[in-house]
mmCIF file of C-alpha atoms in Angstrom:
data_model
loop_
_atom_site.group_PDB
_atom_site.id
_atom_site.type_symbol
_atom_site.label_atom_id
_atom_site.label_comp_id
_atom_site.label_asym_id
_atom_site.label_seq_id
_atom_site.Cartn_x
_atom_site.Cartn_y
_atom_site.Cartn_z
ATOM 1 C CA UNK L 1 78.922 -58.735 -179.953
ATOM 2 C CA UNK L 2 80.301 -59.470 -183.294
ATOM 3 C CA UNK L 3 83.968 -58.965 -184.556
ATOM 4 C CA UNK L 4 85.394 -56.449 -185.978
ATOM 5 C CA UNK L 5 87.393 -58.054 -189.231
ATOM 6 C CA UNK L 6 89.722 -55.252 -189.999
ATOM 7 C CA UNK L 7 91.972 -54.961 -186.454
ATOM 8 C CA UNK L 8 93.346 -51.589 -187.453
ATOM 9 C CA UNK L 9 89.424 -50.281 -186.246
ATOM 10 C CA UNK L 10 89.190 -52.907 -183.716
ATOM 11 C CA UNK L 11 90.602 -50.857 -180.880
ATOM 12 C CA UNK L 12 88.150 -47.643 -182.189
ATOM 13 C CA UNK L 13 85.061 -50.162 -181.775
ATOM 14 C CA UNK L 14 85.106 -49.981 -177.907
ATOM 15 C CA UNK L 15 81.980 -51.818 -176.406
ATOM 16 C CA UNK L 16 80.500 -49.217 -174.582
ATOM 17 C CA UNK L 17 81.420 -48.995 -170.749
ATOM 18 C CA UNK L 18 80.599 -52.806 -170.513
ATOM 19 C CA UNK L 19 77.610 -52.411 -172.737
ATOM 20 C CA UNK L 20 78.370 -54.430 -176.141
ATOM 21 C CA UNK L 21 76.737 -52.985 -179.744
ATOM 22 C CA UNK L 22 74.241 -55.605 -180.711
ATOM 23 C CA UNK L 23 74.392 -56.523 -183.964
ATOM 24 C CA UNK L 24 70.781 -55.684 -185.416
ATOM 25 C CA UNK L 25 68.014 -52.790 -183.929
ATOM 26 C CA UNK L 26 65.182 -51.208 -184.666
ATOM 27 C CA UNK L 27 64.445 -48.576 -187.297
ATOM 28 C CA UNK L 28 62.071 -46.903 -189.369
ATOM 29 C CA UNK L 29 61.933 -47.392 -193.061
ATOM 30 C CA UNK L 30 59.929 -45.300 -196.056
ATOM 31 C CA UNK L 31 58.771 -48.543 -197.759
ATOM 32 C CA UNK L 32 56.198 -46.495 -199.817
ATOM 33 C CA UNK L 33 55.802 -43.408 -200.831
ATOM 34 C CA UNK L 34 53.123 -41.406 -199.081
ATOM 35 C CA UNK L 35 52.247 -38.258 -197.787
ATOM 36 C CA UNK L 36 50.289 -40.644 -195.134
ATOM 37 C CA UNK L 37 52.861 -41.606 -192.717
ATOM 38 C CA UNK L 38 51.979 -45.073 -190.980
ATOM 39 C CA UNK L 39 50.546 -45.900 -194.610
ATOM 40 C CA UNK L 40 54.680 -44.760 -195.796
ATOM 41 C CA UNK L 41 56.635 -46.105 -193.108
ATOM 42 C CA UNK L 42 57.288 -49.345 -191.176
ATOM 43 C CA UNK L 43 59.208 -49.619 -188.206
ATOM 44 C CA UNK L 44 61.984 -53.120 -189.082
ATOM 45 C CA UNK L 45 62.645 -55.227 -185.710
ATOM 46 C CA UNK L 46 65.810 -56.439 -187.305
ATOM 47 C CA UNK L 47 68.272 -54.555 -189.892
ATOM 48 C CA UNK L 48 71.842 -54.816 -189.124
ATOM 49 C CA UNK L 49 73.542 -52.239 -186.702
ATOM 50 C CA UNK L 50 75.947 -50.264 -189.837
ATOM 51 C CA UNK L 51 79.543 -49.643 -189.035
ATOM 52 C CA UNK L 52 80.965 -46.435 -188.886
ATOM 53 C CA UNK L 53 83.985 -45.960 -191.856
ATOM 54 C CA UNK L 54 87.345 -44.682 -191.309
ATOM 55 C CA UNK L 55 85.505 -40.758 -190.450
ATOM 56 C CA UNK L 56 82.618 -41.689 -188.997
ATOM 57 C CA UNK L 57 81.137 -41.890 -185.710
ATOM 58 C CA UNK L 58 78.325 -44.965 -184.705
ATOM 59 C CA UNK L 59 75.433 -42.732 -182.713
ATOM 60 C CA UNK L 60 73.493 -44.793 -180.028
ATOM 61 C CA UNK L 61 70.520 -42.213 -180.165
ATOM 62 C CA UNK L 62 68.948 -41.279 -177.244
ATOM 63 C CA UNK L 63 66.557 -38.688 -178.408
ATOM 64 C CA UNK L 64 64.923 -38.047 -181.962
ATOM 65 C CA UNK L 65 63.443 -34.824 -183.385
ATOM 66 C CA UNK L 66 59.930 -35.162 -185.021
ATOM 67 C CA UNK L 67 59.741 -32.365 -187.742
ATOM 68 C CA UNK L 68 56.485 -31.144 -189.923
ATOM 69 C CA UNK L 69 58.402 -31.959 -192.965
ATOM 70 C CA UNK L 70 59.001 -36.007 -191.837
ATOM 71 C CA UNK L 71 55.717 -35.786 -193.958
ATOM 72 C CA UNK L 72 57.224 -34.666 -196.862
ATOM 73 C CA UNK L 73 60.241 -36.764 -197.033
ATOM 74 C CA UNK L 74 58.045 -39.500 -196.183
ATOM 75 C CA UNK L 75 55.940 -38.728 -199.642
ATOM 76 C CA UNK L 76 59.155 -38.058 -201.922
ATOM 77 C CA UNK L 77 58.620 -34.482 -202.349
ATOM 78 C CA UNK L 78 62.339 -33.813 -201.440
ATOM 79 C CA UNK L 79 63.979 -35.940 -204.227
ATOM 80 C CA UNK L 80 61.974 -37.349 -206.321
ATOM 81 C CA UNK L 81 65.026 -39.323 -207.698
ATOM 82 C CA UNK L 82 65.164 -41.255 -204.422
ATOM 83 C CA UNK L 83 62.698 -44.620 -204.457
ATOM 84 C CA UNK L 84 61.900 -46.797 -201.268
ATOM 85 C CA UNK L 85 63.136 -48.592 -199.177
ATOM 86 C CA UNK L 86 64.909 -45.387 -197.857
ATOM 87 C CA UNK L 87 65.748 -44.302 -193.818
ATOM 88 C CA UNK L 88 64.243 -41.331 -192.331
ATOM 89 C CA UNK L 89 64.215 -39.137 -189.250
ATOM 90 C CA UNK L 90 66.302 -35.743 -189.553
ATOM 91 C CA UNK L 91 67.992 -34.997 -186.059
ATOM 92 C CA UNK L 92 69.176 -36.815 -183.289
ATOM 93 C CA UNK L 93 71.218 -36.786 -179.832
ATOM 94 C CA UNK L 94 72.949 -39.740 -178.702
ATOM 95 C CA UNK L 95 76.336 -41.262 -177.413
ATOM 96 C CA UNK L 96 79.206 -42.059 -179.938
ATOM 97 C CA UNK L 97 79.343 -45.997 -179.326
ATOM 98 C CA UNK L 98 82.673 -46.543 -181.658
ATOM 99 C CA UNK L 99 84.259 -44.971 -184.322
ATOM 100 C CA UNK L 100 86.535 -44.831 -187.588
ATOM 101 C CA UNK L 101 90.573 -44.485 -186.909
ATOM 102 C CA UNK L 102 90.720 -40.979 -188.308
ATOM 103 C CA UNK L 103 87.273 -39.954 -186.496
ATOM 104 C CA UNK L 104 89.007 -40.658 -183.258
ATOM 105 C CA UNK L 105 91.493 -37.455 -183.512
ATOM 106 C CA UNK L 106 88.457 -35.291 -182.364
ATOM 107 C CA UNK L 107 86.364 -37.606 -181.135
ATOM 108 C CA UNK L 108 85.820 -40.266 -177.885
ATOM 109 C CA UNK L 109 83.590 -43.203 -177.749
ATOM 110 C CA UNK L 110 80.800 -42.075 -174.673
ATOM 111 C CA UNK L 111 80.804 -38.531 -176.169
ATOM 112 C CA UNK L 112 77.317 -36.583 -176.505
ATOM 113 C CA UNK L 113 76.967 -35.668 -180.064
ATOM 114 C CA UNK L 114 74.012 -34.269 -181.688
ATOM 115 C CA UNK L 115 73.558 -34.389 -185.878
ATOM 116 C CA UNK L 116 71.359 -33.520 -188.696
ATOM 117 C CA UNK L 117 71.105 -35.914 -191.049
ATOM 118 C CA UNK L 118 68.695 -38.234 -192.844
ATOM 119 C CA UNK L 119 68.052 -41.893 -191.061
ATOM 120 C CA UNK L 120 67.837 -40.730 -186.974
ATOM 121 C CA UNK L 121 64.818 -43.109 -186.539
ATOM 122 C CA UNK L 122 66.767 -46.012 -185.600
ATOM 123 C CA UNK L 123 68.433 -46.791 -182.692
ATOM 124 C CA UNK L 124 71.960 -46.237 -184.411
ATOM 125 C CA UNK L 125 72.786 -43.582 -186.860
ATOM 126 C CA UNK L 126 76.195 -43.317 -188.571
ATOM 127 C CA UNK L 127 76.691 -40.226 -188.382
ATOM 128 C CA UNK L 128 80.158 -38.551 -190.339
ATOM 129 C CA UNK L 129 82.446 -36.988 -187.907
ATOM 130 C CA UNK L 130 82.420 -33.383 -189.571
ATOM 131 C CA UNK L 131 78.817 -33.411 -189.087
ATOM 132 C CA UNK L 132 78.634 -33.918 -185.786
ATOM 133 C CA UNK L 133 78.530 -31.463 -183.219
ATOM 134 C CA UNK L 134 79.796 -32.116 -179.752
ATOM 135 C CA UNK L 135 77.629 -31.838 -177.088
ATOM 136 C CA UNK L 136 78.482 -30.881 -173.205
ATOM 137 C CA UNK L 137 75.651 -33.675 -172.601
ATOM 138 C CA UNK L 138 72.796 -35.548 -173.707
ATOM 139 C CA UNK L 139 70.233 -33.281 -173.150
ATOM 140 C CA UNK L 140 66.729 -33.199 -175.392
ATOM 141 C CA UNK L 141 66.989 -29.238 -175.048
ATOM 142 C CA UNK L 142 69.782 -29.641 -177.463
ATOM 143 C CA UNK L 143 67.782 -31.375 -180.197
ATOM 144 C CA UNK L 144 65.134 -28.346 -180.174
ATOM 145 C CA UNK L 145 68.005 -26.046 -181.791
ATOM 146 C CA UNK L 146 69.429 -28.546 -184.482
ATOM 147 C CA UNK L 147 66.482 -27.859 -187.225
ATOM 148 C CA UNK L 148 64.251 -25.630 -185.032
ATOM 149 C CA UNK L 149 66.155 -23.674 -183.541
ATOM 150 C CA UNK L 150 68.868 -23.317 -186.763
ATOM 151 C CA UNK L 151 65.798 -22.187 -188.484
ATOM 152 C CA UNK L 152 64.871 -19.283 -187.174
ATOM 153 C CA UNK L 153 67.557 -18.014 -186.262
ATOM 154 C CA UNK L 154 69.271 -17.731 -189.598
ATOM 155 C CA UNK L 155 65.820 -16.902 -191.494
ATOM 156 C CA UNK L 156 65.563 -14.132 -189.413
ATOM 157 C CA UNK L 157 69.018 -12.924 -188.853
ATOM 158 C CA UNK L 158 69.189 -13.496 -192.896
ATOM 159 C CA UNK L 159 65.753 -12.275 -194.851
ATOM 160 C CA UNK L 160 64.457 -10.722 -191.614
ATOM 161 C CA UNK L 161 66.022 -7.315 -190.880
ATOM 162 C CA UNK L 162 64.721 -7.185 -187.132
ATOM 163 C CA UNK L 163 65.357 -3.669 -185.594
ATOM 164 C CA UNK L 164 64.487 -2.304 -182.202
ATOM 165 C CA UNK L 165 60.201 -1.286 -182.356
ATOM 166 C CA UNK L 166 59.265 -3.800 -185.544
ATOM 167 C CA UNK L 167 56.365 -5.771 -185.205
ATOM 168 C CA UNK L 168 56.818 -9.310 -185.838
ATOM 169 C CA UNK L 169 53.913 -11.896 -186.654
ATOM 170 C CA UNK L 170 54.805 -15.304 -185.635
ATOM 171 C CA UNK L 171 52.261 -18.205 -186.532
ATOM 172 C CA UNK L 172 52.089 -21.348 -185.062
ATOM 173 C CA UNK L 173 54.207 -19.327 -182.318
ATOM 174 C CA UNK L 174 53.877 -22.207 -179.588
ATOM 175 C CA UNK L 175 55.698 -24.706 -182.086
ATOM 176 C CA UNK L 176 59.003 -26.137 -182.526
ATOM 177 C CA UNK L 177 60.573 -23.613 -184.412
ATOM 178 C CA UNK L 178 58.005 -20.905 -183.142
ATOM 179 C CA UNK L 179 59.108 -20.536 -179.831
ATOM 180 C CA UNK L 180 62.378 -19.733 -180.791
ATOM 181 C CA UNK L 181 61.166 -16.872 -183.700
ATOM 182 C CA UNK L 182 59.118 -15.566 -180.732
ATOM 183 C CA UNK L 183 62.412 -15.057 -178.667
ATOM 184 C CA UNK L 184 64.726 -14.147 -181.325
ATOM 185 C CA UNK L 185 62.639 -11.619 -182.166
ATOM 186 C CA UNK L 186 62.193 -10.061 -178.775
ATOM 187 C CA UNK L 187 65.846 -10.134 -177.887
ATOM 188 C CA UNK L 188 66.051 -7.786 -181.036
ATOM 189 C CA UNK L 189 63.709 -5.746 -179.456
ATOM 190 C CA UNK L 190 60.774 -6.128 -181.314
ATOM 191 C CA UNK L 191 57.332 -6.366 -180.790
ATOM 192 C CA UNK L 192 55.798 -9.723 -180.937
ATOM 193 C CA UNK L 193 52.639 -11.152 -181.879
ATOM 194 C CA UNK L 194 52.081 -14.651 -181.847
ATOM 195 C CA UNK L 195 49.295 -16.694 -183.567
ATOM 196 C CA UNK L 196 48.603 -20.412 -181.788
ATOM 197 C CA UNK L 197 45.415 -22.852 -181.066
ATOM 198 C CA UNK L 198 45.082 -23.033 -177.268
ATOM 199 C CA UNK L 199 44.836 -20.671 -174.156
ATOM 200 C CA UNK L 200 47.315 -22.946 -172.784
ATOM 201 C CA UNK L 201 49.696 -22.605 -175.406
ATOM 202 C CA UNK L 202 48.589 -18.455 -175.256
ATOM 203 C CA UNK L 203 49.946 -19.013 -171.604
ATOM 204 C CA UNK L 204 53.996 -20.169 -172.685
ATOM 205 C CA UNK L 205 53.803 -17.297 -175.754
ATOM 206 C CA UNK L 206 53.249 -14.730 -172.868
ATOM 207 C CA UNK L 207 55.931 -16.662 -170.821
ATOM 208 C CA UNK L 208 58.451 -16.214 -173.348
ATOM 209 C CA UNK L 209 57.672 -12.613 -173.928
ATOM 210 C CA UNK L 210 55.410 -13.060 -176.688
ATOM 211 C CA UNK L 211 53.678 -9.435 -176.492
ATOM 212 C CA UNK L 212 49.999 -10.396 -177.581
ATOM 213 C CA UNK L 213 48.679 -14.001 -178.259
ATOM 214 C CA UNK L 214 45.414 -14.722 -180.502
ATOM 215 C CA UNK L 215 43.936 -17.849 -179.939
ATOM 216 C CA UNK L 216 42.837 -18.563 -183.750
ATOM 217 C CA UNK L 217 40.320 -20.505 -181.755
ATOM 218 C CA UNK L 218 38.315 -18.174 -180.042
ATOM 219 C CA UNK L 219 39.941 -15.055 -181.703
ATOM 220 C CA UNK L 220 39.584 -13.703 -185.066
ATOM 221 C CA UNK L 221 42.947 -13.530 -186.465
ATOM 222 C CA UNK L 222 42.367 -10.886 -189.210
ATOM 223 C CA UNK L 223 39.932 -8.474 -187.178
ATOM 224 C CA UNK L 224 42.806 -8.378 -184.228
ATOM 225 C CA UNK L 225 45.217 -7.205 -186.739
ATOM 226 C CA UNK L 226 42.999 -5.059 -188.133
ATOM 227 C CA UNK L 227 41.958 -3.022 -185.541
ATOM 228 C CA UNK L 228 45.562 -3.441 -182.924
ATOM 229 C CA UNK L 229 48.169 -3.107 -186.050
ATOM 230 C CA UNK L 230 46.283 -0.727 -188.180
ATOM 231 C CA UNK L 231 49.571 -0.316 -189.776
ATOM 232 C CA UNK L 232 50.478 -3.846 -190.876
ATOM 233 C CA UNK L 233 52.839 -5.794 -189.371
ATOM 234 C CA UNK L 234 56.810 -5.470 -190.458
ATOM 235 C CA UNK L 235 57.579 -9.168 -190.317
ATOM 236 C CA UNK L 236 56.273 -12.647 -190.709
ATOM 237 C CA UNK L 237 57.706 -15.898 -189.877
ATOM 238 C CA UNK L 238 55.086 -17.981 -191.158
ATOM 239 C CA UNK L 239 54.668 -21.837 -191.156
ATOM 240 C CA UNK L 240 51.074 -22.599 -191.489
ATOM 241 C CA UNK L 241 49.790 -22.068 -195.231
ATOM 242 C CA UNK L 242 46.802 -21.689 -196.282
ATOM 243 C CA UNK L 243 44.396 -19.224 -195.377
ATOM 244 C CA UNK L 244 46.700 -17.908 -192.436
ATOM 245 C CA UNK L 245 49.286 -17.238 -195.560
ATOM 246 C CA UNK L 246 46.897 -15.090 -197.119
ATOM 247 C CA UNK L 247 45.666 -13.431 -193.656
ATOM 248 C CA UNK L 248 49.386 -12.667 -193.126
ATOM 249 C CA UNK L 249 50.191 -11.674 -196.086
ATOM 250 C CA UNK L 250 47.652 -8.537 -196.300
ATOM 251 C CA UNK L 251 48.330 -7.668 -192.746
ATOM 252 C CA UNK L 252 51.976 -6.651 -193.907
ATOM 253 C CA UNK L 253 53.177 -3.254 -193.644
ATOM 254 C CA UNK L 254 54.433 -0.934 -196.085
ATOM 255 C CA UNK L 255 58.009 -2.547 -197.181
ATOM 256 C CA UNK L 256 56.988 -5.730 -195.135
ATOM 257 C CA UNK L 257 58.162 -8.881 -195.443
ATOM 258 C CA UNK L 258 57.049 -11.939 -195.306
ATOM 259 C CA UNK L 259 59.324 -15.226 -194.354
ATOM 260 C CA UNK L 260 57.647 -18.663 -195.418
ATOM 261 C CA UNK L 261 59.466 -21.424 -193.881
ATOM 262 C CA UNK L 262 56.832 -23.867 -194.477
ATOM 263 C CA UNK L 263 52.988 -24.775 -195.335
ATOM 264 C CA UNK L 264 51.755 -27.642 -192.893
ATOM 265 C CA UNK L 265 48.383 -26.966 -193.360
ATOM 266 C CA UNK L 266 49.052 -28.951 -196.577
ATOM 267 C CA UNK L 267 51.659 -31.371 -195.826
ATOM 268 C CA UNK L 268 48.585 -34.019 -195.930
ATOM 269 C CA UNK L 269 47.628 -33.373 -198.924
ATOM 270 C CA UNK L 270 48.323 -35.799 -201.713
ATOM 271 C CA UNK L 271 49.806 -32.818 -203.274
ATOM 272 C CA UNK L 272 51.231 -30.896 -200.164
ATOM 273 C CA UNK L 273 49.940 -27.918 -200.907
ATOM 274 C CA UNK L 274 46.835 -25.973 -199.637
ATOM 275 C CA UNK L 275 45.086 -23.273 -201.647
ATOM 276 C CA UNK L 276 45.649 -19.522 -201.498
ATOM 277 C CA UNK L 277 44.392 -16.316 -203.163
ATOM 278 C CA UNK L 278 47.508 -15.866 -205.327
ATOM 279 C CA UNK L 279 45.641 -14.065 -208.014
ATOM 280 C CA UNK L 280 45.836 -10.564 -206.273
ATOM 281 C CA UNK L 281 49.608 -11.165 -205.264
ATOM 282 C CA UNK L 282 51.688 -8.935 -208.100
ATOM 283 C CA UNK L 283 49.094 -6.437 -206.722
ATOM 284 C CA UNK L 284 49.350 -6.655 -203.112
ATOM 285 C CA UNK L 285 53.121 -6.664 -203.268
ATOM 286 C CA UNK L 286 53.293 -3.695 -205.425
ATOM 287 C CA UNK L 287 50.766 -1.930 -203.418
ATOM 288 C CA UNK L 288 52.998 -2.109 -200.099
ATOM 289 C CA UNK L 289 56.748 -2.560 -201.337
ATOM 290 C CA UNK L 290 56.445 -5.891 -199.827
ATOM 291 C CA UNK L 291 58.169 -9.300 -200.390
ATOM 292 C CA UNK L 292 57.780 -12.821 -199.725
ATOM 293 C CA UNK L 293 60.830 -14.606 -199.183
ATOM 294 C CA UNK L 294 61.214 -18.650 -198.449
ATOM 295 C CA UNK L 295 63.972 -20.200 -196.345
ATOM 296 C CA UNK L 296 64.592 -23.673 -196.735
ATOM 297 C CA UNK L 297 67.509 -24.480 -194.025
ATOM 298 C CA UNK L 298 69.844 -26.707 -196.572
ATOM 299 C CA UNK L 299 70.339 -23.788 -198.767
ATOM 300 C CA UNK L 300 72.096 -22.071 -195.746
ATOM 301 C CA UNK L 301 74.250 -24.399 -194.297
ATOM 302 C CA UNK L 302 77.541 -21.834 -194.644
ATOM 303 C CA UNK L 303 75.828 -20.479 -191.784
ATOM 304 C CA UNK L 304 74.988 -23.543 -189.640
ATOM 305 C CA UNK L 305 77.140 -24.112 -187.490
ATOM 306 C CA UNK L 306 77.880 -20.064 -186.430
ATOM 307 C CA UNK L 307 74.116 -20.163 -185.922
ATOM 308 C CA UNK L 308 74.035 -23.138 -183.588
ATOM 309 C CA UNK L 309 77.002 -22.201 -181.563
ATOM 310 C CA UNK L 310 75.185 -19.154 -180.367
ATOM 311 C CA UNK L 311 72.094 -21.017 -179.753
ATOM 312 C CA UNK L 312 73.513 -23.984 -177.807
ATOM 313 C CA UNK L 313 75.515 -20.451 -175.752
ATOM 314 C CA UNK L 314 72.405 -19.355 -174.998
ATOM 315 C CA UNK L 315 70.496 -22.658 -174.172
ATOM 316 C CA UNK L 316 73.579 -23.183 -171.699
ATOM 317 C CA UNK L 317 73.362 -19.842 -170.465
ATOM 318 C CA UNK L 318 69.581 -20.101 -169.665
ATOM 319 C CA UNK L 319 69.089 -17.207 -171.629
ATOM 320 C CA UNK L 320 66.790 -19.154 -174.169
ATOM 321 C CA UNK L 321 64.011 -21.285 -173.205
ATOM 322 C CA UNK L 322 64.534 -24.722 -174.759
ATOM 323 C CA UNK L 323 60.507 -25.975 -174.530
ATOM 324 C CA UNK L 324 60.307 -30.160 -175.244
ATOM 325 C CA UNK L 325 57.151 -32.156 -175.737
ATOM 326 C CA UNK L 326 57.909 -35.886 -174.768
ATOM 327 C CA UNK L 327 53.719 -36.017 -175.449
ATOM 328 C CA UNK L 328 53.152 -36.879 -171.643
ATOM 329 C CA UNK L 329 49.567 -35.188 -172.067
ATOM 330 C CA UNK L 330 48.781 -37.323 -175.075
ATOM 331 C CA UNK L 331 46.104 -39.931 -174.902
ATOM 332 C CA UNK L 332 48.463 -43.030 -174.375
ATOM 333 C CA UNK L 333 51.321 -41.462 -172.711
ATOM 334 C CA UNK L 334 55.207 -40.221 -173.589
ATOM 335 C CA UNK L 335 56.532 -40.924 -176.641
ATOM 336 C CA UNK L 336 59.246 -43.853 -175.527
ATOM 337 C CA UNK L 337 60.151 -45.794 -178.082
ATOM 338 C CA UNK L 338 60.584 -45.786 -182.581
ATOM 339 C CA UNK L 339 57.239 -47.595 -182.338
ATOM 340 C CA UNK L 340 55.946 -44.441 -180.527
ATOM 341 C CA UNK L 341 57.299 -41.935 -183.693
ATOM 342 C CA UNK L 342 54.210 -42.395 -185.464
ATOM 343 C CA UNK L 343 51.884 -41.121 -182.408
ATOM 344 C CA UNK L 344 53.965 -38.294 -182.260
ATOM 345 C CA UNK L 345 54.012 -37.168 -185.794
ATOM 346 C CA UNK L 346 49.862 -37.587 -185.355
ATOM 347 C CA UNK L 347 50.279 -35.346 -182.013
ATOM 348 C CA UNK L 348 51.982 -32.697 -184.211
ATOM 349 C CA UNK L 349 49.018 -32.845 -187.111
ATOM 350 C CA UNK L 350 46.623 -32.074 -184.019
ATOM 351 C CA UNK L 351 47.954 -29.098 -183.454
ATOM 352 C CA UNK L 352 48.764 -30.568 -179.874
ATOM 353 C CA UNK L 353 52.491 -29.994 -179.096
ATOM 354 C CA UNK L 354 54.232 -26.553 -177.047
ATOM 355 C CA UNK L 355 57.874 -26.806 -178.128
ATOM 356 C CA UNK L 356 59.702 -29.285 -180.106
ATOM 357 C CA UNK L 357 58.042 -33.090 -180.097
ATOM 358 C CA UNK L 358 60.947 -35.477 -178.744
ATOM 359 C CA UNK L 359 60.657 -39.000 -178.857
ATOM 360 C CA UNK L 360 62.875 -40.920 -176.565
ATOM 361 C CA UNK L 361 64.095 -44.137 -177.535
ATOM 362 C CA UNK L 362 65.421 -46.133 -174.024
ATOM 363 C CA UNK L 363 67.626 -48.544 -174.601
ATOM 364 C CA UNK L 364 67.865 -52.399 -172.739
ATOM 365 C CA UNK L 365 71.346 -52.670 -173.161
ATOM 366 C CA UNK L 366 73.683 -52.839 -170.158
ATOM 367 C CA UNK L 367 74.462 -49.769 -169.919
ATOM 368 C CA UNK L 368 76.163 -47.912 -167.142
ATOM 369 C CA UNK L 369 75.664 -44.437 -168.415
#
C-alpha cells in the first residue's frame, strides 16, 4: 500500500474491506496501430494503479465488455488525432476501491458501479463520478446493457418507428446487441426475423421470441425473404456489412428503413470496410421511399442514461433476458483474465458468441467481498 500525500483524500482512499490497492496492475495498451488486434495491443504486467481526482471514483473491475468495434479503436479509425501508446476497453463493472473528496457526496467505497468509458482493460479504471452509474450489484448481466443494450434501444426507439404488426429484420440477431433488438422489437409488438450462423444460436432467437430464424448457414437468406416477406421487411437493425447490407437493403419495404449500427464483416480489413453494390442505391431508395439511417451511440448520449434506466428496470425485473458469453465452450476455456481479452475478441470474429462476450478478470487480492 502506498501513501496517500495529500491527507485531505487520505480518509476517501479506504483500503478495501482489509484488501489494500496495490500500487501497479495489469492492463492493455494500443502500442500500434492496427486493425489486427494482438499485432495492436500488448497486455503491460506493471503500469502504476492511477488515482482518482477530487470527482472521481478508482474502479476495481470485475467484468469487461468485449465490443466489435475494440477493432476499430484498436486501428485509429475513431480519432485519428490520437497516436499510441493509448488504453482501451469501452465498458466495465467493478467495485469503487477509493475516491475523490467531492465524489464521496454520492458515492461509497465497496459500491457496484458500472461505466462507459475508454481504458476498462485494466484491472483499475478511473472512472469520473458523473459517469458512473450505480449498480444494485456486480452482476455481468449489467455490462450487456451499457453499449449493447444502450444501442438498441435508443436506435430503435429513435430512427426506428416500431408499431404493433411491423416486420423487423435483425442480423447477427444472437449477438451482443442483437439479442436485445430482437426483444425490443417484440415487446413493441412486432414481428421478428432474425438472421444468425448456428442452429444453436437459431435455438436462443426462438427463446427470446424471435418469430423465424435463418441459419445463413444452411439457409438462403435472400430466397427466405423472398418468398415469406414478399412485401419487404419494415425495419432493419443491421450490423454485419457486406453482402448481408445489400441483401437487407433490397428486402425493405415500401417506406422501409434501414438502421446500420455497424459493418463487422469489415472491421479486419486494413481499411474496415467491406464492399457493397452502392451503385444502384439513389435508385433503390427512390424506388421504395426508403432510408438508411446510421446510429453511432456517442452522438446520442442526451438519451443515455433514460435509456439505461429502463433497461437495467427490466433486467431487474426479469422481463429482459440478459444472455453473457464468459467463452466456456471455447477451445481453451472461460475468458478469466486481461491476458484472456485477446481470445475473446478472436471468439467474436468466429462468429462464436450468443449474447454479450464478458471477460472476467479475478483478482488475488485479499479480498473479503
Amino acid at each position: 500500500p502506498r501513501p496517500i500525500l495529500d491527507m485531505s483524500y487520505s480518509r476517501h482512499f479506504l483500503d478495501f474491506q482489509g484488501s489494500s490497492i496495490p500500487s501497479s496492475m495489469k492492463k492493455l495498451v494500443v502500442t500500434k496501430m492496427s486493425q489486427n488486434f494482438r499485432e495492436a495491443v500488448t497486455l503491460r504486467q506493471d503500469s502504476p494503479v492511477p488515482l482518482p481526482g477530487d470527482g472521481d471514483l478508482l474502479v476495481r473491475n470485475r467484468f469487461v465488455g468485449i465490443n466489435a468495434s475494440d477493432i476499430n479503436y484498436s486501428a485509429g479509425r475513431y480519432d485519428a488525432s490520437v497516436k499510441p501508446p493509448f488504453d482501451i476497453g469501452f465498458e466495465g463493472v467493478g467495485e469503487v476501491v477509493a475516491l475523490g473528496l467531492s465524489a464521496s457526496a454520492d458515492y461509497t467505497v465497496g459500491q457496484a458501479v458500472a461505466y462507459v468509458k475508454a481504458g476498462s482493460f485494466a484491472e483499475y479504471t478511473v472512472v469520473p463520478a458523473k459517469q458512473a452509474v450505480p449498480l444494485p450489484s456486480v452482476k455481468p448481466e449489467f455490462l450487456t446493457l451499457m453499449v449493447s443494450g444502450a444501442t438498441a434501444y435508443i436506435s430503435l426507439k429513435e430512427l426506428g418507428e416500431l408499431s404493433e404488426g411491423k416486420k423487423v429484420l435483425v442480423t447477427a440477431a444472437a449477438g451482443g446487441t442483437g439479442q436485445f433488438a430482437v426483444q425490443l422489437a417484440k415487446k413493441a409488438k412486432c414481428h421478428v426475423i432474425g438472421t444468425c450462423s448456428s442452429d444453436e444460436k437459431g435455438g436462443f432467437l426462438k427463446s427470446i421470441g424471435c418469430d423465424r430464424t435463418i441459419n445463413y448457414k444452411t439457409e438462403n437468406v435472400e430466397s427466405v425473404l423472398r418468398n415469406h416477406y414478399p412485401e419487404g421487411v419494415d425495419v432493419v437493425y443491421e450490423s454485419v456489412g457486406g453482402k448481408m447490407f445489400d441483401l437487407a437493403l433490397n428486402s425493405l419495404a415500401t417506406k422501409g428503413r434501414l438502421i446500420i449500427i455497424g459493418f463487422i464483416a469489415g472491421y479486419q480489413n486494413p481499411t474496415g470496410l467491406t464492399p457493397i453494390k452502392a451503385e444502384s442505391l439513389p435508385a433503390k431508395l427512390l424506388k421504395k421511399s426508403a432510408s438508411i439511417r446510421g446510429f453511432f451511440l456517442n452522438h446520442y448520449l442526451s438519451e443515455y442514461k433514460m435509456a439505461l434506466k429502463h433497461l437495467l428496470e427490466m433486467c431487474e425485473r426479469g422481463d429482459l433476458v440478459c444472455e453473457v458469453d464468459f467463452g466456456d465452450m471455447s477451445p481453451e476455456g472461460k475468458f478469466t483474465g486481461l491476458e484472456s481479452v485477446f481470445r475473446a475478441v478472436d471468439y467474436m470474429y468466429m462468429g462464436k458468441n450468443i449474447g454479450k462476450i464478458v471477460v472476467e478478470l479475478p483478482h488475488s487480492v485479499n479480498s473479503k467481498l
